[in-house]
Short mmCIF file of C-alpha atoms in Angstrom, two decimals:
data_model
loop_
_atom_site.label_atom_id
_atom_site.label_comp_id
_atom_site.label_asym_id
_atom_site.label_seq_id
_atom_site.Cartn_x
_atom_site.Cartn_y
_atom_site.Cartn_z
CA LEU A 301 76.04 95.20 52.87
CA GLN A 302 76.01 97.65 49.98
CA VAL A 303 79.68 98.43 50.47
CA ALA A 304 80.53 94.83 49.56
CA ARG A 305 78.95 95.39 46.13
CA ILE A 306 81.08 98.52 45.59
CA ILE A 307 84.21 96.48 46.40
CA GLN A 308 83.23 93.55 44.21
CA GLU A 309 82.51 95.78 41.21
CA ASP A 310 85.89 97.52 41.52
CA LYS A 311 88.88 96.13 39.57
CA LEU A 312 91.55 96.90 42.15
CA LEU A 313 90.08 96.70 45.66
CA PRO A 314 89.34 92.91 45.73
CA THR A 315 92.94 92.12 44.77
CA LEU A 316 94.34 94.41 47.43
CA MET A 317 92.10 93.04 50.14
CA GLU A 318 93.03 89.46 49.24
CA THR A 319 96.73 90.13 49.86
CA GLN A 320 96.97 92.74 52.63
CA GLY A 321 95.98 93.18 56.23
CA TYR A 322 93.30 95.78 56.84
CA THR A 323 91.02 97.49 59.27
CA ALA A 324 87.71 98.15 57.51
CA PHE A 325 84.98 100.46 58.80
CA ILE A 326 81.80 99.31 57.07
CA PRO A 327 78.74 101.60 57.06
CA THR A 328 75.33 99.96 57.32
CA ASN A 329 73.02 99.89 54.35
CA ASP A 330 70.88 102.62 55.93
CA ALA A 331 73.97 104.81 56.31
CA LEU A 332 74.91 104.35 52.68
CA ARG A 333 71.40 105.11 51.51
CA ALA A 334 71.45 108.34 53.53
CA TYR A 335 74.77 109.36 51.95
CA GLN A 336 73.94 111.30 48.82
CA ALA A 337 77.41 111.89 47.41
CA PRO A 338 79.06 109.53 44.89
CA LYS A 339 79.99 106.09 46.20
CA ASP A 340 83.15 104.81 44.50
CA ARG A 341 86.55 103.31 45.21
CA ARG A 342 87.83 106.47 46.84
CA LEU A 343 85.05 106.47 49.40
CA VAL A 344 85.83 102.84 50.25
CA GLN A 345 89.53 103.65 50.57
CA TYR A 346 88.66 106.33 53.13
CA HIS A 347 87.13 103.53 55.23
CA LEU A 348 90.23 101.31 55.04
CA VAL A 349 93.37 101.32 57.17
CA ASN A 350 96.29 99.16 56.08
CA LEU A 351 96.93 97.63 59.50
CA PRO A 352 94.52 95.34 61.38
CA TYR A 353 93.29 96.98 64.60
CA MET A 354 90.92 95.60 67.18
CA VAL A 355 88.89 98.48 68.58
CA GLN A 356 90.81 98.43 71.89
CA GLU A 357 94.11 98.65 69.98
CA MET A 358 93.39 101.71 67.87
CA PRO A 359 95.62 104.76 68.24
CA ASP A 360 94.09 108.22 68.30
CA GLU A 361 94.73 108.73 64.58
CA LEU A 362 94.58 106.33 61.66
CA ASN A 363 95.94 106.85 58.14
CA THR A 364 93.47 105.75 55.53
CA GLU A 365 94.15 104.14 52.15
CA LEU A 366 92.82 107.09 50.20
CA SER A 367 95.41 108.87 48.06
CA GLY A 368 97.60 111.00 50.31
CA ASN A 369 96.61 108.87 53.32
CA PRO A 370 94.30 111.44 54.98
CA ARG A 371 93.67 110.68 58.62
CA VAL A 372 90.59 109.74 60.53
CA TYR A 373 90.36 110.23 64.26
CA VAL A 374 89.33 107.89 67.05
CA SER A 375 87.23 109.12 69.98
CA ARG A 376 86.45 107.03 73.09
CA LEU A 377 83.52 108.06 75.25
CA PRO A 378 82.55 106.27 78.49
CA SER A 379 79.37 104.26 78.10
CA GLY A 380 78.15 105.32 81.55
CA ASN A 381 77.48 101.75 82.63
CA PRO A 382 79.52 101.00 85.79
CA ALA A 383 78.83 97.28 85.40
CA ILE A 384 80.98 97.13 82.26
CA LYS A 385 84.73 97.12 82.76
CA GLY A 386 87.76 97.65 80.56
CA TRP A 387 87.69 98.67 76.92
CA GLU A 388 84.08 97.51 76.53
CA ASN A 389 82.98 100.37 78.80
CA PHE A 390 83.54 102.84 75.95
CA ASN A 391 81.71 103.93 72.84
CA TYR A 392 84.11 104.30 69.93
CA TYR A 393 83.76 106.87 67.14
CA ILE A 394 85.66 107.25 63.89
CA ASN A 395 85.33 110.95 63.17
CA ASN A 396 81.54 111.36 63.58
CA ALA A 397 80.63 107.70 62.92
CA LYS A 398 79.89 105.40 65.86
CA ILE A 399 81.19 101.84 65.87
CA ILE A 400 78.08 99.74 66.59
CA ASP A 401 79.54 96.28 66.05
CA ALA A 402 83.26 95.73 66.55
CA ASN A 403 86.10 93.24 66.19
CA HIS A 404 85.01 90.88 63.44
CA ILE A 405 88.20 89.03 62.51
CA ALA A 406 88.95 87.31 59.22
CA PHE A 407 92.03 85.96 57.46
CA ASN A 408 92.64 86.22 53.74
CA GLU A 409 94.07 83.44 51.59
CA GLU A 410 97.60 84.33 52.67
CA GLY A 411 96.68 84.13 56.33
CA THR A 412 96.84 87.89 56.87
CA LYS A 413 94.59 89.22 59.61
CA GLN A 414 91.81 91.63 58.76
CA VAL A 415 89.43 93.31 61.19
CA LEU A 416 85.99 94.67 60.34
CA HIS A 417 83.96 97.17 62.37
CA ILE A 418 80.40 98.23 61.53
CA VAL A 419 79.71 101.99 61.77
CA ASP A 420 76.35 103.75 61.78
CA GLN A 421 77.35 106.58 59.43
CA VAL A 422 79.46 107.00 56.36
CA ILE A 423 82.79 108.50 57.35
CA VAL A 424 82.49 111.64 55.29
CA PRO A 425 85.62 112.86 53.46
CA THR A 426 86.18 116.42 52.34
CA VAL A 427 85.25 116.68 48.65
CA ALA A 428 86.35 119.40 46.29
CA LYS A 429 83.27 120.90 44.67
CA ILE A 430 85.03 122.76 41.87
CA GLY A 431 85.63 120.71 38.76
CA ALA A 432 82.99 118.10 39.55
CA ASN A 433 81.75 116.18 36.54
CA THR A 434 78.05 116.91 36.38
CA THR A 435 77.52 114.20 33.78
CA THR A 436 78.95 111.30 35.79
CA GLY A 437 78.31 112.78 39.23
CA ILE A 438 81.93 112.11 40.22
CA ALA A 439 83.47 114.86 42.32
CA ALA A 440 86.72 116.53 41.35
CA GLY A 441 88.46 114.71 44.17
CA PHE A 442 88.88 114.35 47.88
CA ILE A 443 90.95 117.02 49.55
CA THR A 444 92.61 117.45 52.90
CA PRO A 445 90.69 119.84 55.17
CA ASP A 446 92.53 123.18 55.34
CA ALA A 447 91.05 125.99 57.45
CA GLN A 448 93.00 128.73 55.76
CA LYS A 449 92.02 127.53 52.30
CA LEU A 450 88.41 127.25 53.42
CA LEU A 451 88.49 130.90 54.46
CA LEU A 452 90.07 132.09 51.25
CA LYS A 453 88.35 129.75 48.79
CA PRO A 454 85.04 128.65 50.34
CA GLN A 455 83.67 127.81 46.89
CA LEU A 456 86.15 124.92 46.76
CA TYR A 457 84.27 123.37 49.68
CA GLY A 458 80.83 124.17 48.33
CA LEU A 459 80.05 126.61 51.12
CA VAL A 460 78.88 129.43 48.90
CA ASP A 461 75.83 127.40 47.98
CA ASN A 462 74.50 127.61 51.54
CA TYR A 463 76.58 130.03 53.58
CA SER A 464 78.87 133.00 53.25
CA ILE A 465 81.90 133.52 55.49
CA SER A 466 83.28 136.58 53.71
CA GLU A 467 82.78 138.97 56.68
CA PHE A 468 84.94 136.85 59.02
CA GLU A 469 87.55 136.26 56.30
CA ASN A 470 87.77 140.00 55.63
CA ARG A 471 88.34 140.73 59.30
CA VAL A 472 90.96 137.97 59.63
CA SER A 473 92.77 139.28 56.55
CA ASN A 474 92.63 142.92 57.70
CA LEU A 475 94.18 141.93 61.02
CA ASP A 476 96.85 139.90 59.18
CA LEU A 477 95.85 136.76 61.06
CA LEU A 478 95.45 134.28 58.21
CA ASP A 479 98.43 132.29 59.50
CA VAL A 480 96.36 131.45 62.60
CA PHE A 481 94.26 129.19 60.41
CA ASN A 482 97.32 127.38 59.09
CA ILE A 483 98.94 126.31 62.35
CA SER A 484 100.33 122.78 62.33
CA GLY A 485 99.06 119.88 64.39
CA LYS A 486 95.59 118.83 65.49
CA ASN A 487 93.32 121.81 65.79
CA THR A 488 89.64 122.78 65.59
CA PHE A 489 88.47 126.00 63.96
CA PHE A 490 85.10 127.68 64.42
CA ILE A 491 84.25 129.96 61.49
CA PRO A 492 81.10 132.10 61.87
CA VAL A 493 78.87 132.77 58.87
CA ASN A 494 77.96 136.30 57.85
CA GLN A 495 74.59 136.07 59.52
CA ALA A 496 76.27 135.56 62.88
CA LEU A 497 78.19 138.81 62.42
CA ASN A 498 75.16 140.75 61.18
CA VAL A 499 74.16 142.09 64.58
CA PRO A 500 73.86 145.81 65.40
CA VAL A 501 76.85 146.06 67.73
CA LEU A 502 79.19 144.46 65.16
CA ARG A 503 77.73 146.34 62.21
CA THR A 504 78.57 149.65 63.90
CA ASP A 505 81.93 148.65 65.39
CA LYS A 506 83.95 146.09 63.44
CA ASP A 507 86.91 146.70 65.74
CA LEU A 508 85.17 144.58 68.39
CA ILE A 509 86.41 141.58 66.41
CA ASP A 510 90.03 141.91 67.35
CA LYS A 511 92.98 139.53 67.60
CA GLN A 512 91.75 137.97 70.84
CA VAL A 513 88.32 137.32 69.38
CA ILE A 514 89.83 135.65 66.31
CA HIS A 515 92.08 133.51 68.53
CA GLY A 516 89.01 132.58 70.57
CA HIS A 517 87.62 130.72 67.57
CA VAL A 518 90.53 128.26 67.53
CA VAL A 519 91.03 125.24 69.79
CA PRO A 520 94.65 124.08 69.47
CA GLY A 521 95.65 120.49 70.14
CA HIS A 522 92.19 118.96 69.77
CA VAL A 523 90.17 117.62 66.86
CA LEU A 524 86.53 118.00 67.96
CA PHE A 525 83.58 116.35 66.30
CA THR A 526 80.05 117.46 67.06
CA ARG A 527 78.71 114.01 67.77
CA THR A 528 81.36 113.16 70.34
CA VAL A 529 80.52 116.17 72.51
CA GLN A 530 79.19 114.82 75.81
CA ASN A 531 78.11 117.91 77.73
CA SER A 532 78.78 121.60 78.09
CA ASN A 533 80.97 120.96 81.14
CA ASP A 534 83.77 119.87 78.82
CA GLN A 535 85.82 123.00 78.27
CA TYR A 536 88.72 123.47 75.88
CA GLU A 537 91.33 126.19 76.07
CA SER A 538 91.17 128.42 73.01
CA LEU A 539 94.15 130.02 71.32
CA ALA A 540 93.20 133.20 73.16
CA PHE A 541 93.84 131.53 76.55
CA THR A 542 96.56 133.25 78.60
CA ASP A 543 97.37 133.69 82.28
CA ASN A 544 95.48 136.99 82.24
CA LEU A 545 92.69 136.09 79.83
CA LYS A 546 91.17 132.64 80.24
CA VAL A 547 89.08 131.93 77.18
CA PHE A 548 87.46 128.49 76.91
CA ILE A 549 85.22 126.92 74.31
CA SER A 550 82.48 124.48 75.26
CA MET A 551 79.84 122.74 73.16
CA GLU A 552 76.55 121.05 73.85
CA ASN A 553 74.31 118.87 71.69
CA VAL A 554 70.62 119.77 71.90
CA SER A 555 67.48 118.66 70.08
CA ASN A 556 65.30 121.16 68.24
CA PRO A 557 61.49 120.90 68.19
CA ASP A 558 61.83 119.05 64.86
CA HIS A 559 63.91 116.43 66.73
CA LYS A 560 67.07 117.24 64.81
CA ASP A 561 70.23 117.41 66.90
CA THR A 562 72.33 120.55 66.71
CA THR A 563 75.53 121.67 68.42
#
C-alpha cells in the first residue's frame, strides 16, 4: 500500500504507531493515485484515530490525529441482504469513503491493539487554498469546515476557481442571517452557486429569497454525505420546518450519460 511508504518515510509517525493504539483507515493504491492533492503526514493523521475500534464498535463521530483533532463521521447503511445478520449486514462509510475490508487486528511491540480498515477513497480533509506553497506543492494547512467562513471567504476554500456564491452570500447578509451558517452542532448546509440564482424570476424579484428560503437550505442535526444517500424517500427536516410550514430536504444519487454519479 502506498500509504505505508508515506508512513515509513516520515520521522514521527512510525514512532507514534509503535507505541500507541490506533484505528487506521487505509486507502487503496488506486484511491491514492486518484487523489491529486499533496500526500504527507497530515493526510495520514486525518486517517488515524487514537483508539482501536472494530467496525461494529465505532461511534458516530471519531476524532482524528490531525492537529486540532477534526472529526470524521461514520455512516451505516443496510446492505439489503436479508441473509446477513448483525453488524455484517451494514456497509460502513467514513465521511464519503466506504470501508471495503474491515477489522484487521495487530499488536505493536508493547502489546497495544491496533485496528486497520481498508477504504476505497481517500478521506478528503478541508484544505486552505490561500498561502499554498506553489514550489513544494504543500497546502497552507488543513482547516475545519465552517459554513459561515465559506460564505464570506470562498477564496480560502478555492471555490472562486470554479464557482461563485456571491449572490447567495449577498442575500444572506442583507437579511442579517449570517449567524444561521454558524449554528453549533452537526449540520448540513446547501449553498447555491450564482448560476442557480440566475433565473428570470429571481433576477426580477430578489425578495423571493427570504428568511424561510435561506432556512430551507440548512439541515440541522445531520451531517449528510452525498455517497451515503440511499434514495429520495429519505427526507430531512430543514431549519425552515415548523408546525405550519413543513419544509423537507431530500437527495438522490443519479448517473449522467457519461456514467458519472451526481446528487
